[in-house]
Tab-separated table of C-alpha atoms and ligand atoms in Angstrom:
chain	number	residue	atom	x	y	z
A	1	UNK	CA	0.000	0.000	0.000
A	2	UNK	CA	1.000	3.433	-1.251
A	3	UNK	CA	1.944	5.822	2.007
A	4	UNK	CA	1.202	9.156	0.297
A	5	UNK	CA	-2.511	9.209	-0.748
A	6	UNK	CA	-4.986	11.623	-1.919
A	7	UNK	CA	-8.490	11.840	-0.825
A	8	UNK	CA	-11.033	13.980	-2.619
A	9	UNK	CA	-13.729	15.099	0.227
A	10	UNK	CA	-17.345	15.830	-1.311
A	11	UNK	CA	-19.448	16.559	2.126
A	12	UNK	CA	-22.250	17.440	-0.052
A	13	UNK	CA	-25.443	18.567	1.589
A	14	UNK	CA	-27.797	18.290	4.698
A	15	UNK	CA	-25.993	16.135	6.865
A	16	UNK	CA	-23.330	14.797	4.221
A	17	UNK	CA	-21.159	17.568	5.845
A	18	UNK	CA	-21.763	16.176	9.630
A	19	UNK	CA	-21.396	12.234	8.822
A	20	UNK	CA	-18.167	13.015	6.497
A	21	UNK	CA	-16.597	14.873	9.683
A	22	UNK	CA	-16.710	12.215	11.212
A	23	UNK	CA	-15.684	9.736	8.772
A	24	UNK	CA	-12.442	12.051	8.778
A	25	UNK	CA	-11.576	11.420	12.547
A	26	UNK	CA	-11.222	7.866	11.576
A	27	UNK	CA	-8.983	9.152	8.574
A	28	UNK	CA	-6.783	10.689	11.030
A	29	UNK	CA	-6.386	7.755	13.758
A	30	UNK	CA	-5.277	5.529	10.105
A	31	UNK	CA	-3.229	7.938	9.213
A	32	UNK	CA	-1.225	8.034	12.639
A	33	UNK	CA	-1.721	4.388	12.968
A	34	UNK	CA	-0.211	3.375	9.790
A	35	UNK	CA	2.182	6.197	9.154
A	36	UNK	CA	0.690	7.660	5.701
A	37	UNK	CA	0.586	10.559	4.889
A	38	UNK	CA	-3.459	11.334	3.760
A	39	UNK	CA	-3.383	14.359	1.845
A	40	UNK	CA	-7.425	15.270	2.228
A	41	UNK	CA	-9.151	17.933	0.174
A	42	UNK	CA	-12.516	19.180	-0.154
A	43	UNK	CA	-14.814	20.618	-2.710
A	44	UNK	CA	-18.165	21.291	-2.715
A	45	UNK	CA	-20.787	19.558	-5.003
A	46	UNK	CA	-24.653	18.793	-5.218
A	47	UNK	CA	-26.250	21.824	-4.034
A	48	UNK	CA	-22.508	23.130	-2.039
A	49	UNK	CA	-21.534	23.397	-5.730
A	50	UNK	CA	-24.449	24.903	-7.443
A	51	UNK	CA	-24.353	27.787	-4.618
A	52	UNK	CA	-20.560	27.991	-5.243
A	53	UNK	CA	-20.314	27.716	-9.031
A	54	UNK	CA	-23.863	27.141	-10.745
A	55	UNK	CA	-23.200	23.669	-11.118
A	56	UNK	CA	-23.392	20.624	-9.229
A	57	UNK	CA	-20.250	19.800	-10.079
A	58	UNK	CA	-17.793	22.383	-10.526
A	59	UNK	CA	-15.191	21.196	-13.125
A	60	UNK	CA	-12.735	22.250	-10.064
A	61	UNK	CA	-14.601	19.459	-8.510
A	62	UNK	CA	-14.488	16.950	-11.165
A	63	UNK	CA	-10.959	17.469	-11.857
A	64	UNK	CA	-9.763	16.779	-7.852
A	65	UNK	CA	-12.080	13.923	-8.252
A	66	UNK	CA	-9.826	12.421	-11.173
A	67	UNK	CA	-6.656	13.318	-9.641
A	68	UNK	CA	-6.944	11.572	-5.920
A	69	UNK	CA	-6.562	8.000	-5.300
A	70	UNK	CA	-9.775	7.806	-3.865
A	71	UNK	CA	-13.026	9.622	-3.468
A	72	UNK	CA	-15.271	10.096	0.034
A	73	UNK	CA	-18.505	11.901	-0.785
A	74	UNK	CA	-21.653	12.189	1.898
A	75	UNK	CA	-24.718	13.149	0.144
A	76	UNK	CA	-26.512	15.433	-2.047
A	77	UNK	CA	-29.663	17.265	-2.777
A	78	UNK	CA	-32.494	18.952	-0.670
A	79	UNK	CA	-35.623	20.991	-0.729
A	80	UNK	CA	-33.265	24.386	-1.866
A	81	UNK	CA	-32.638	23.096	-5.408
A	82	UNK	CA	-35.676	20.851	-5.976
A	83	UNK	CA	-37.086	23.866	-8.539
A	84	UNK	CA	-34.134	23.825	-10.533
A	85	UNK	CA	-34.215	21.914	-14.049
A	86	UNK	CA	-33.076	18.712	-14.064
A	87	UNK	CA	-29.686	19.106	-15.256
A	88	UNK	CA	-28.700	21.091	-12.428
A	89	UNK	CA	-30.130	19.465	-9.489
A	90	UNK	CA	-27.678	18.397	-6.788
A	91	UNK	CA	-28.241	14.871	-7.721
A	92	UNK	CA	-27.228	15.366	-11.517
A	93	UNK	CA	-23.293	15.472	-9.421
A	94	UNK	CA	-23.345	11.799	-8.469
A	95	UNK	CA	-24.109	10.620	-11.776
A	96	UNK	CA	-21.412	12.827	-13.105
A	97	UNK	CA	-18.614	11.505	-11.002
A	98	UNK	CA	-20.005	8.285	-11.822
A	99	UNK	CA	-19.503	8.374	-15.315
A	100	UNK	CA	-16.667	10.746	-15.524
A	101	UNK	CA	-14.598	8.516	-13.391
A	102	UNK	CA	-16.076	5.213	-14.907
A	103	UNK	CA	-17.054	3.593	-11.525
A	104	UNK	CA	-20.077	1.017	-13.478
A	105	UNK	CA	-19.712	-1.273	-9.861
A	106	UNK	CA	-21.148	-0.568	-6.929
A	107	UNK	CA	-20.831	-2.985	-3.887
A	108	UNK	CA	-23.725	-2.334	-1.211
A	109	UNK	CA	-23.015	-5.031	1.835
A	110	UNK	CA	-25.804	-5.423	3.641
A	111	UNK	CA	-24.600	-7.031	6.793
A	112	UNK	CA	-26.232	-6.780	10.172
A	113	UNK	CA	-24.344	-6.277	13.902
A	114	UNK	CA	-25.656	-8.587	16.315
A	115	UNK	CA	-26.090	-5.559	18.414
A	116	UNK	CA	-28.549	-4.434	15.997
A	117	UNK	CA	-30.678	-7.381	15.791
A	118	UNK	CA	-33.498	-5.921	17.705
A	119	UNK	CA	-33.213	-2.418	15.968
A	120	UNK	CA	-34.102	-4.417	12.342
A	121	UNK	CA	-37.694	-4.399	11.681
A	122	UNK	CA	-37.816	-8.254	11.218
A	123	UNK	CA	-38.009	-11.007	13.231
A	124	UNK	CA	-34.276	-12.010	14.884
A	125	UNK	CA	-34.489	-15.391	13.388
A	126	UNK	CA	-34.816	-13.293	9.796
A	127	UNK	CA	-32.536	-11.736	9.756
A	128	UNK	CA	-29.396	-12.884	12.237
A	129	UNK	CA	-26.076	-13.613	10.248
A	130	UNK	CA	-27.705	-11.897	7.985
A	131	UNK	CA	-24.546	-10.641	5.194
A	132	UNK	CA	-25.649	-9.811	1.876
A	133	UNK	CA	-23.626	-8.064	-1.259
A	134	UNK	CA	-25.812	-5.839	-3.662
A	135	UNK	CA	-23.484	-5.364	-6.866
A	136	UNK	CA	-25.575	-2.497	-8.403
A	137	UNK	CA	-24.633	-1.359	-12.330
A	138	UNK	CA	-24.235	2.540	-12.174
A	139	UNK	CA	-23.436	4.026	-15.139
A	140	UNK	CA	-26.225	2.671	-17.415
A	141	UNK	CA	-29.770	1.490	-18.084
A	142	UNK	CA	-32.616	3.782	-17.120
A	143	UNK	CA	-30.742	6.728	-15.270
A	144	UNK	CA	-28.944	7.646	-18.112
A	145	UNK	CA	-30.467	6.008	-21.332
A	146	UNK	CA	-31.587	8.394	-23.871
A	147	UNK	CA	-34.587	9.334	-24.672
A	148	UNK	CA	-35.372	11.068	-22.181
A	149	UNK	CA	-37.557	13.989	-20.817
A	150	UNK	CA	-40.660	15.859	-20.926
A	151	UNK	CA	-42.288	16.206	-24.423
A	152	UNK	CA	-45.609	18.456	-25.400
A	153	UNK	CA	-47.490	16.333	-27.120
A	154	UNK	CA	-49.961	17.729	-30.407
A	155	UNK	CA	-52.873	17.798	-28.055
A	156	UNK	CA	-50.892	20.069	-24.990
A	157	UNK	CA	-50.753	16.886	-22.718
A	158	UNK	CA	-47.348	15.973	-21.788
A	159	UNK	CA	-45.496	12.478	-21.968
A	160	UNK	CA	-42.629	11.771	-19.853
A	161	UNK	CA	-39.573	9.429	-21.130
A	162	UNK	CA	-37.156	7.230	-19.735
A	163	UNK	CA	-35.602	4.502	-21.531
A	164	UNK	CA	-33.905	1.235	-20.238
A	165	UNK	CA	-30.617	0.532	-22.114
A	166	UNK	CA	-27.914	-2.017	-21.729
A	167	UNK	CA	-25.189	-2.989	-24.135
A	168	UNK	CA	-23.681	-6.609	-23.860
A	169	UNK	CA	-20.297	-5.189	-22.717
A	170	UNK	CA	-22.203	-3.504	-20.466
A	171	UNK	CA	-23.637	-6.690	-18.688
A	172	UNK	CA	-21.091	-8.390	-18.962
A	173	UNK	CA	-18.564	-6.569	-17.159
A	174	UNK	CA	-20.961	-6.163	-14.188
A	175	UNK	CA	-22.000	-9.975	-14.236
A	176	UNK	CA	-18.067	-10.287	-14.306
A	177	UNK	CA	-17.660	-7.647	-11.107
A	178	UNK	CA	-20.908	-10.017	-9.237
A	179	UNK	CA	-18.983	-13.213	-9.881
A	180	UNK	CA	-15.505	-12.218	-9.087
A	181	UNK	CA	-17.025	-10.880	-5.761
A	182	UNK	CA	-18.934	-14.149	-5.219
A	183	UNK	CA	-15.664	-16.013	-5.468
A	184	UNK	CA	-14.642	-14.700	-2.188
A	185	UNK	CA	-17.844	-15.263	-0.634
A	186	UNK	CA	-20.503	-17.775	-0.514
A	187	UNK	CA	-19.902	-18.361	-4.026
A	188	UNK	CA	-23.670	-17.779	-5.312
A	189	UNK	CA	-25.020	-14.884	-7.240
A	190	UNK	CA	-29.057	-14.261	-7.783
A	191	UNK	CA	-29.223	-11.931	-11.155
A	192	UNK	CA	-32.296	-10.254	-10.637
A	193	UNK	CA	-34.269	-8.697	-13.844
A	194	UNK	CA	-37.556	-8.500	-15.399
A	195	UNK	CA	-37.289	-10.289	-18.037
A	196	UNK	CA	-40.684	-11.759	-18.605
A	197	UNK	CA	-41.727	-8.187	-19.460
A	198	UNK	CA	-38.510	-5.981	-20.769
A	199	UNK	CA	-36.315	-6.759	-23.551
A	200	UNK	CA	-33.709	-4.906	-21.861
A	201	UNK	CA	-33.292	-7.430	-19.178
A	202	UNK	CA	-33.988	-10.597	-21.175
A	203	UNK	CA	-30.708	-9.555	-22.464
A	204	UNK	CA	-29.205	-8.858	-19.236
A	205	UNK	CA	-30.173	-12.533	-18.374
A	206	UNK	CA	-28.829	-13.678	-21.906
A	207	UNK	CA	-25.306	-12.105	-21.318
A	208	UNK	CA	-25.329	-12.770	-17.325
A	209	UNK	CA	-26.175	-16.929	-18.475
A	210	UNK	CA	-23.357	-16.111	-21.308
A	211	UNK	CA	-20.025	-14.846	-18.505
A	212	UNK	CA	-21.178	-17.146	-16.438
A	213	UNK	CA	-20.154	-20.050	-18.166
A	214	UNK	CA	-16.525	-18.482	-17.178
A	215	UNK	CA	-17.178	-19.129	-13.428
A	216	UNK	CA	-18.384	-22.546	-13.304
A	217	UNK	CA	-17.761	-22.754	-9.408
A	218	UNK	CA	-20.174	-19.986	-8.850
A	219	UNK	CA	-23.776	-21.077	-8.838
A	220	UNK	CA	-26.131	-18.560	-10.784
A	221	UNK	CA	-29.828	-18.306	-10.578
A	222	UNK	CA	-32.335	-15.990	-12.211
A	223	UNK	CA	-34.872	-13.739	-9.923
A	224	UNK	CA	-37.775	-11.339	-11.516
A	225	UNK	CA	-37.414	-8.072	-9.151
A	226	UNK	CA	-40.722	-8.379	-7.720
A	227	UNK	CA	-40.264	-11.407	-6.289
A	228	UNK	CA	-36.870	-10.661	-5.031
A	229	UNK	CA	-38.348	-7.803	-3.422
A	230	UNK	CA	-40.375	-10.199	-1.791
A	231	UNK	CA	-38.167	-12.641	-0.791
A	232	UNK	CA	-36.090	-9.705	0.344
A	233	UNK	CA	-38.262	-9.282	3.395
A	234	UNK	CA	-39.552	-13.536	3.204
A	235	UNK	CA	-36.231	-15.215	3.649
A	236	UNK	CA	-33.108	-12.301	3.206
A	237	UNK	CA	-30.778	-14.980	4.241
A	238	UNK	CA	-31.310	-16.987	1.051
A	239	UNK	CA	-29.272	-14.233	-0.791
A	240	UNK	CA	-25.580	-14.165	-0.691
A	241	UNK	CA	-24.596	-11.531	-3.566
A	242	UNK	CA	-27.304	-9.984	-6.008
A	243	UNK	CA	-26.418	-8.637	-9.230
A	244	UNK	CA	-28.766	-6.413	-10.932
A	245	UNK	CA	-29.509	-3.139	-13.093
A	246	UNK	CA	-29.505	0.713	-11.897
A	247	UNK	CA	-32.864	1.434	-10.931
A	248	UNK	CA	-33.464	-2.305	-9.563
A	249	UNK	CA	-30.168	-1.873	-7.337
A	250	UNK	CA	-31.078	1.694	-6.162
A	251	UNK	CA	-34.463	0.258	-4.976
A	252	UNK	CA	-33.171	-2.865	-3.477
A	253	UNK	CA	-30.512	-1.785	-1.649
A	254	UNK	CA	-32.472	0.615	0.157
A	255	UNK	CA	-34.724	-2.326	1.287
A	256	UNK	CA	-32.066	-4.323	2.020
A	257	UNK	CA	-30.659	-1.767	4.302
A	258	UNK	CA	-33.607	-1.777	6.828
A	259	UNK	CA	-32.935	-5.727	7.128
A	260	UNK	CA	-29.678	-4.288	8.746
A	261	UNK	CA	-31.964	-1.820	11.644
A	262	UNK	CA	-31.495	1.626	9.179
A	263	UNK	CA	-30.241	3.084	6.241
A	264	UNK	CA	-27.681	4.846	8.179
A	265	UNK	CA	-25.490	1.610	8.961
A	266	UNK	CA	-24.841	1.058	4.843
A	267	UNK	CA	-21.526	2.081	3.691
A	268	UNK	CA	-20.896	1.455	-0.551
A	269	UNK	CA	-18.231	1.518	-2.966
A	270	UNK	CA	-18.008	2.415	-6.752
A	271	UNK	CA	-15.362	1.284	-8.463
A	272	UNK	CA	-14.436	0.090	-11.949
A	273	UNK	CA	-12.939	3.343	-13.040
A	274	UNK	CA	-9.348	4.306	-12.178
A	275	UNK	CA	-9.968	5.506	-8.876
A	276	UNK	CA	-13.010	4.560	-6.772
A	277	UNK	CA	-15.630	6.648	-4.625
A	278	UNK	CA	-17.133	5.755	-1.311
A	279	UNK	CA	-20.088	6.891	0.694
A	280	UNK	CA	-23.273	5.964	2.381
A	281	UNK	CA	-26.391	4.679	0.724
A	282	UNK	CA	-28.201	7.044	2.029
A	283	UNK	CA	-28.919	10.682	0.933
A	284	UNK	CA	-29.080	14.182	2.727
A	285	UNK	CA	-31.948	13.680	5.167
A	286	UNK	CA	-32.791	17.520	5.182
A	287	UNK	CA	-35.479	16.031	8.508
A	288	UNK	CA	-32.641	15.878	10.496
A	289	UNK	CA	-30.003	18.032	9.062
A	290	UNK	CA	-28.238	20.366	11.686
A	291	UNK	CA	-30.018	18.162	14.586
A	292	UNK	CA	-26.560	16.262	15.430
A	293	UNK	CA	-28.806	13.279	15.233
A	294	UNK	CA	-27.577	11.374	11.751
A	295	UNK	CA	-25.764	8.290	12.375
A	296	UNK	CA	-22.420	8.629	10.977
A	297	UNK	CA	-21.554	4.867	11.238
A	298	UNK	CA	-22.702	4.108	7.314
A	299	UNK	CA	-19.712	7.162	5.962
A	300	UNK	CA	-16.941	5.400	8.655
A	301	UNK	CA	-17.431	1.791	7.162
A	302	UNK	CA	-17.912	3.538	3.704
A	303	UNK	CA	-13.566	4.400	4.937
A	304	UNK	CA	-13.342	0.623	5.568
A	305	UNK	CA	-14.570	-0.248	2.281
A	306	UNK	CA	-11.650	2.421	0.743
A	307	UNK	CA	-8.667	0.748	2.094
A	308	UNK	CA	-10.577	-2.738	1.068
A	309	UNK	CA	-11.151	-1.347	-2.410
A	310	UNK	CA	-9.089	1.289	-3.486
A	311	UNK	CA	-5.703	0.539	-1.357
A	312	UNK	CA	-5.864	-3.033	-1.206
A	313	UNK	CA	-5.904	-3.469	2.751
A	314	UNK	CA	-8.400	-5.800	3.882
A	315	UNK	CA	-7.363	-5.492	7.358
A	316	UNK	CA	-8.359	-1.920	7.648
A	317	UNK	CA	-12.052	-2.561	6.154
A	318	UNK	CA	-12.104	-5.065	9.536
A	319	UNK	CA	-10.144	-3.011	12.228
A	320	UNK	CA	-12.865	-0.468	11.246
A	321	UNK	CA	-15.972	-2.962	11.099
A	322	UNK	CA	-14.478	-4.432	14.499
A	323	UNK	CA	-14.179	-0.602	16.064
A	324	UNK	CA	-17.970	-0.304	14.969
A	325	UNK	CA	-19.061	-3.335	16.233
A	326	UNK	CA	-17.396	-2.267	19.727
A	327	UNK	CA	-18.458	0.874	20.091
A	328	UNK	CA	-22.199	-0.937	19.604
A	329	UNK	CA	-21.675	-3.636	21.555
A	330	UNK	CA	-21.013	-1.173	24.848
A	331	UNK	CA	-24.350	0.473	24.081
A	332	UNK	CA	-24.252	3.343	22.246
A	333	UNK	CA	-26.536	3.898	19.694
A	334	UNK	CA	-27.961	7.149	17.240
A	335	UNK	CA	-31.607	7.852	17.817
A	336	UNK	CA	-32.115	5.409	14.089
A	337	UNK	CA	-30.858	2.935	15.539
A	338	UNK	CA	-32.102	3.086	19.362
A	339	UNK	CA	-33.832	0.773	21.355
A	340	UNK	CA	-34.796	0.770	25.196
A	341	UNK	CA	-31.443	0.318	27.368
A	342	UNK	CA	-29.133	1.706	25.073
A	343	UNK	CA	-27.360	4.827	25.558
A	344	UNK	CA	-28.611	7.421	23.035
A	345	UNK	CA	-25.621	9.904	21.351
A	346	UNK	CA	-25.080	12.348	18.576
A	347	UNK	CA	-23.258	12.129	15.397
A	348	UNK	CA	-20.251	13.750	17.105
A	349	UNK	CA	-20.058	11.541	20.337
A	350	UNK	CA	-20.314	8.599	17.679
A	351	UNK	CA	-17.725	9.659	15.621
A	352	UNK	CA	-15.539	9.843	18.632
A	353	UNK	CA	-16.460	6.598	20.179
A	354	UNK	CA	-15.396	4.686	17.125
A	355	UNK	CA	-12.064	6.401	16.630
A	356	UNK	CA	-11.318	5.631	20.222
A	357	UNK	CA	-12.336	1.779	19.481
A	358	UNK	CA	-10.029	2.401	16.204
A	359	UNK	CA	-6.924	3.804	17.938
A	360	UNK	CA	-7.511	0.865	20.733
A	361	UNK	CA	-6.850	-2.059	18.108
A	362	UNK	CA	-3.287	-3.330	17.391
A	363	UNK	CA	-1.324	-3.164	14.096
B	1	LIG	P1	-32.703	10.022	2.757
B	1	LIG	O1	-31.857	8.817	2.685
B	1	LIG	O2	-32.006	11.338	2.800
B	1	LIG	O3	-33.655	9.930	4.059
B	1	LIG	C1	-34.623	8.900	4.225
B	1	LIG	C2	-34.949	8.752	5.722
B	1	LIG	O4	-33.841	8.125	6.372
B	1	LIG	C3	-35.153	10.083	6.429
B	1	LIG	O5	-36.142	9.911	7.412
B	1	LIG	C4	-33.815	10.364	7.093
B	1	LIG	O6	-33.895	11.153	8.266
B	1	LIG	C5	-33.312	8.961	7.390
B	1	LIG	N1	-31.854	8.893	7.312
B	1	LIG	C6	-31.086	8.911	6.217
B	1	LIG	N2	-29.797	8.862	6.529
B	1	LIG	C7	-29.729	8.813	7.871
B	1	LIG	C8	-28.647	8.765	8.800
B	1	LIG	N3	-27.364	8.733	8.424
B	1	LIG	N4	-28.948	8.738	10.112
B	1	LIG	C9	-30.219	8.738	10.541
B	1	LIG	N5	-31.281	8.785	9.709
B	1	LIG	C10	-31.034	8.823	8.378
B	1	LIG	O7	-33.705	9.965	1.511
B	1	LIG	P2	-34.782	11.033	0.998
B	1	LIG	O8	-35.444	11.689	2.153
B	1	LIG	O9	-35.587	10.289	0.002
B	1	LIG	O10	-33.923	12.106	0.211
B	1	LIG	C11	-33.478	13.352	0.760
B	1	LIG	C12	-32.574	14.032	-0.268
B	1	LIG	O11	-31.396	13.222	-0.475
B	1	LIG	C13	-33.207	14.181	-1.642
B	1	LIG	O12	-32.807	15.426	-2.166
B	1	LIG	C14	-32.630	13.048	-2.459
B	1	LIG	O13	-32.590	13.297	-3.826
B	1	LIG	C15	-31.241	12.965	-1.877
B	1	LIG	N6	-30.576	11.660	-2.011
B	1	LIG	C16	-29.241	11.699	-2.185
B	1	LIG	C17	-28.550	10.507	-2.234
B	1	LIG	C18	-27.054	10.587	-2.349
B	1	LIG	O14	-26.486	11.656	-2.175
B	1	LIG	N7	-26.373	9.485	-2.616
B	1	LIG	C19	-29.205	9.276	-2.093
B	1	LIG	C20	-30.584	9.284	-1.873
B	1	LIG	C21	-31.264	10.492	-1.817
């Protein structure tokens, strides 16, 4: 591992800024711990760089964003910018860096504490041991296929597009991402599509049945996404990593995540580009922005999943998992994830009781 690094900072908006503060306490205690030298930057984007620039993503931005080794972003958007056109809403940024830097993978774990068994909205025997991998495609189909828009029609009505698209090398290289993930894992993917009812995806099931054949020890089955939904919240446990389009990945994901007691426990990763970017699943939660109350824990194992990803140190995504886990185990919860008995603290107090559980654990 490189001991000079660069790390773009994107807080974002709403409480982006308050979880990635955090997050950067347990950049510090790594970079005392391990003796690098983390040379951290930040520039605004979402709505930070509309009010600084007039776009959501400045090309100063942009261009620190291709330059450092890694990216750590919090989240965009809010009620401010909701008004503007499309093309220069806050969340018009993440799709951006997305496909400026190339990142087509992202890797949402769903994995559950035991601490947080009672804070999940299922049943303990649901969802205990739970550990699944979402592997999400991110820089095609329906987010960014073309047509799109809002059209006058002859009559004055209006008809809204969006269109599905997928190339084969498209699917293929994310079926390849899903199975070389697998590998490591319980060596089972579920490809989940629609197939019975768009073209699109019969061809994503074509192509996924096609790399496959590469990865014989990897067992492959096919799931239509309303039933995976379903069997989401059924039998989660059935599911070891799930491979499937934008839109359907966006959606499941954020189910998955409240298997795991709240959205603000998810960390992700996109990668596939040169560099890779790293943040929480969930957005800027303008409810409790400024309130101290956001759980920062999703942003500091988003840090884990950097060094996992990005650096190539695997024992840094679990020194931080096992500092989490600690820090739960003694109590201490956000007011997401509280239950009676615990001891309820702020985003702040959290941040600081997980770099003290980091700084505790032995190179
Ligand atoms: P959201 O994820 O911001 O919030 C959904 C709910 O979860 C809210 O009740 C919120 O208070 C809660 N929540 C989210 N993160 C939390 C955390 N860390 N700790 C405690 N509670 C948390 O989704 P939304 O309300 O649909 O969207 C709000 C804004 O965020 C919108 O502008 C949306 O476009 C944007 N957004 C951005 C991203 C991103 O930046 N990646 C992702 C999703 C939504």
């Amino acid at each position: 591992m490189k001991k000079e690094l660069s790390i773009a900072l994107f807080p974002g908006d709403g409480i982006g800024p308050e979880v990635v503060r955090e997050a950067v306490k347990i950049l510090k205690v790594l970079e005392s711990k391990l003796g690098l030298k983390l040379g951290l930057k930040e520039a605004p984007v979402g709505g930070a760089g509309y009010e600084a620039s007039g776009h959501p993503l400045p090309k100063e931005s942009l261009e620190l964003a291709r330059q450092a080794d890694a990216v750590l972003l919090g989240a965009v958007g809010g009620p401010k910018w909701e008004k503007l056109d499309f093309s220069l809403r806050p969340e018009r940024a993440l799709l951006g860096l997305r496909s400026s830097l190339g990142l087509y993978a992202n890797l949402r774990p769903a994995k559950i504490f035991d601490a947080l068994i009672e804070s999940s909205t299922l049943k303990r025997e649901v969802v205990e041991g739970l550990d699944i991998m979402v592997v999400r495609e991110l820089t095609g189909g329906i987010y960014f296929g073309e047509p799109r828009g809002v059209q006058v029609m002859p009559d004055g009505k209006r008809k809204g597009v969006n269109t599905e698209v997928y190339t084969e090398p498209e699917i293929e290289r994310i079926a390849r991402v899903a199975f070389e993930v697998a590998r490591k894992r319980n060596k089972q993917v579920v490809s989940v599509d629609k197939a019975n009812v768009l073209e699109c995806t019969e061809l994503w099931r074509q192509v996924t049945v096609q790399t496959h054949k590469d990865y014989g020890d990897v067992a492959l089955q096919h799931m239509y996404v309303d039933n995976a939904a379903m069997q989401l919240v059924r039998n989660p446990k059935q599911f070891d990593v799930i491979v499937t389009t934008n839109m359907f990945g966006d959606i499941l994901s954020d189910e998955a995540s409240m298997l795991t007691g709240s959205i603000g426990m998810l960390p992700s990763a996109s990668v596939g580009g040169n560099n890779g970017m790293y943040e929480p699943i969930h957005g800027s939660a303008p409810d409790i922005a400024g309130k101290g109350l956001a759980n920062p824990l999703a942003t500091i194992l988003s840090v884990g999943m950097m060094f996992k990803y990005s650096f190539a140190n695997e024992q840094v995504d679990a020194w931080v998992e096992t500092a989490v886990e600690a820090v739960l185990n003694k109590g201490y919860r956000t007011r997401d994830i509280m239950s009676k008995g615990k001891e309820e603290v702020g985003t702040s107090a959290m941040g600081d009781l997980v770099a003290g559980e980091l700084e505790k654990i032995k190179c």
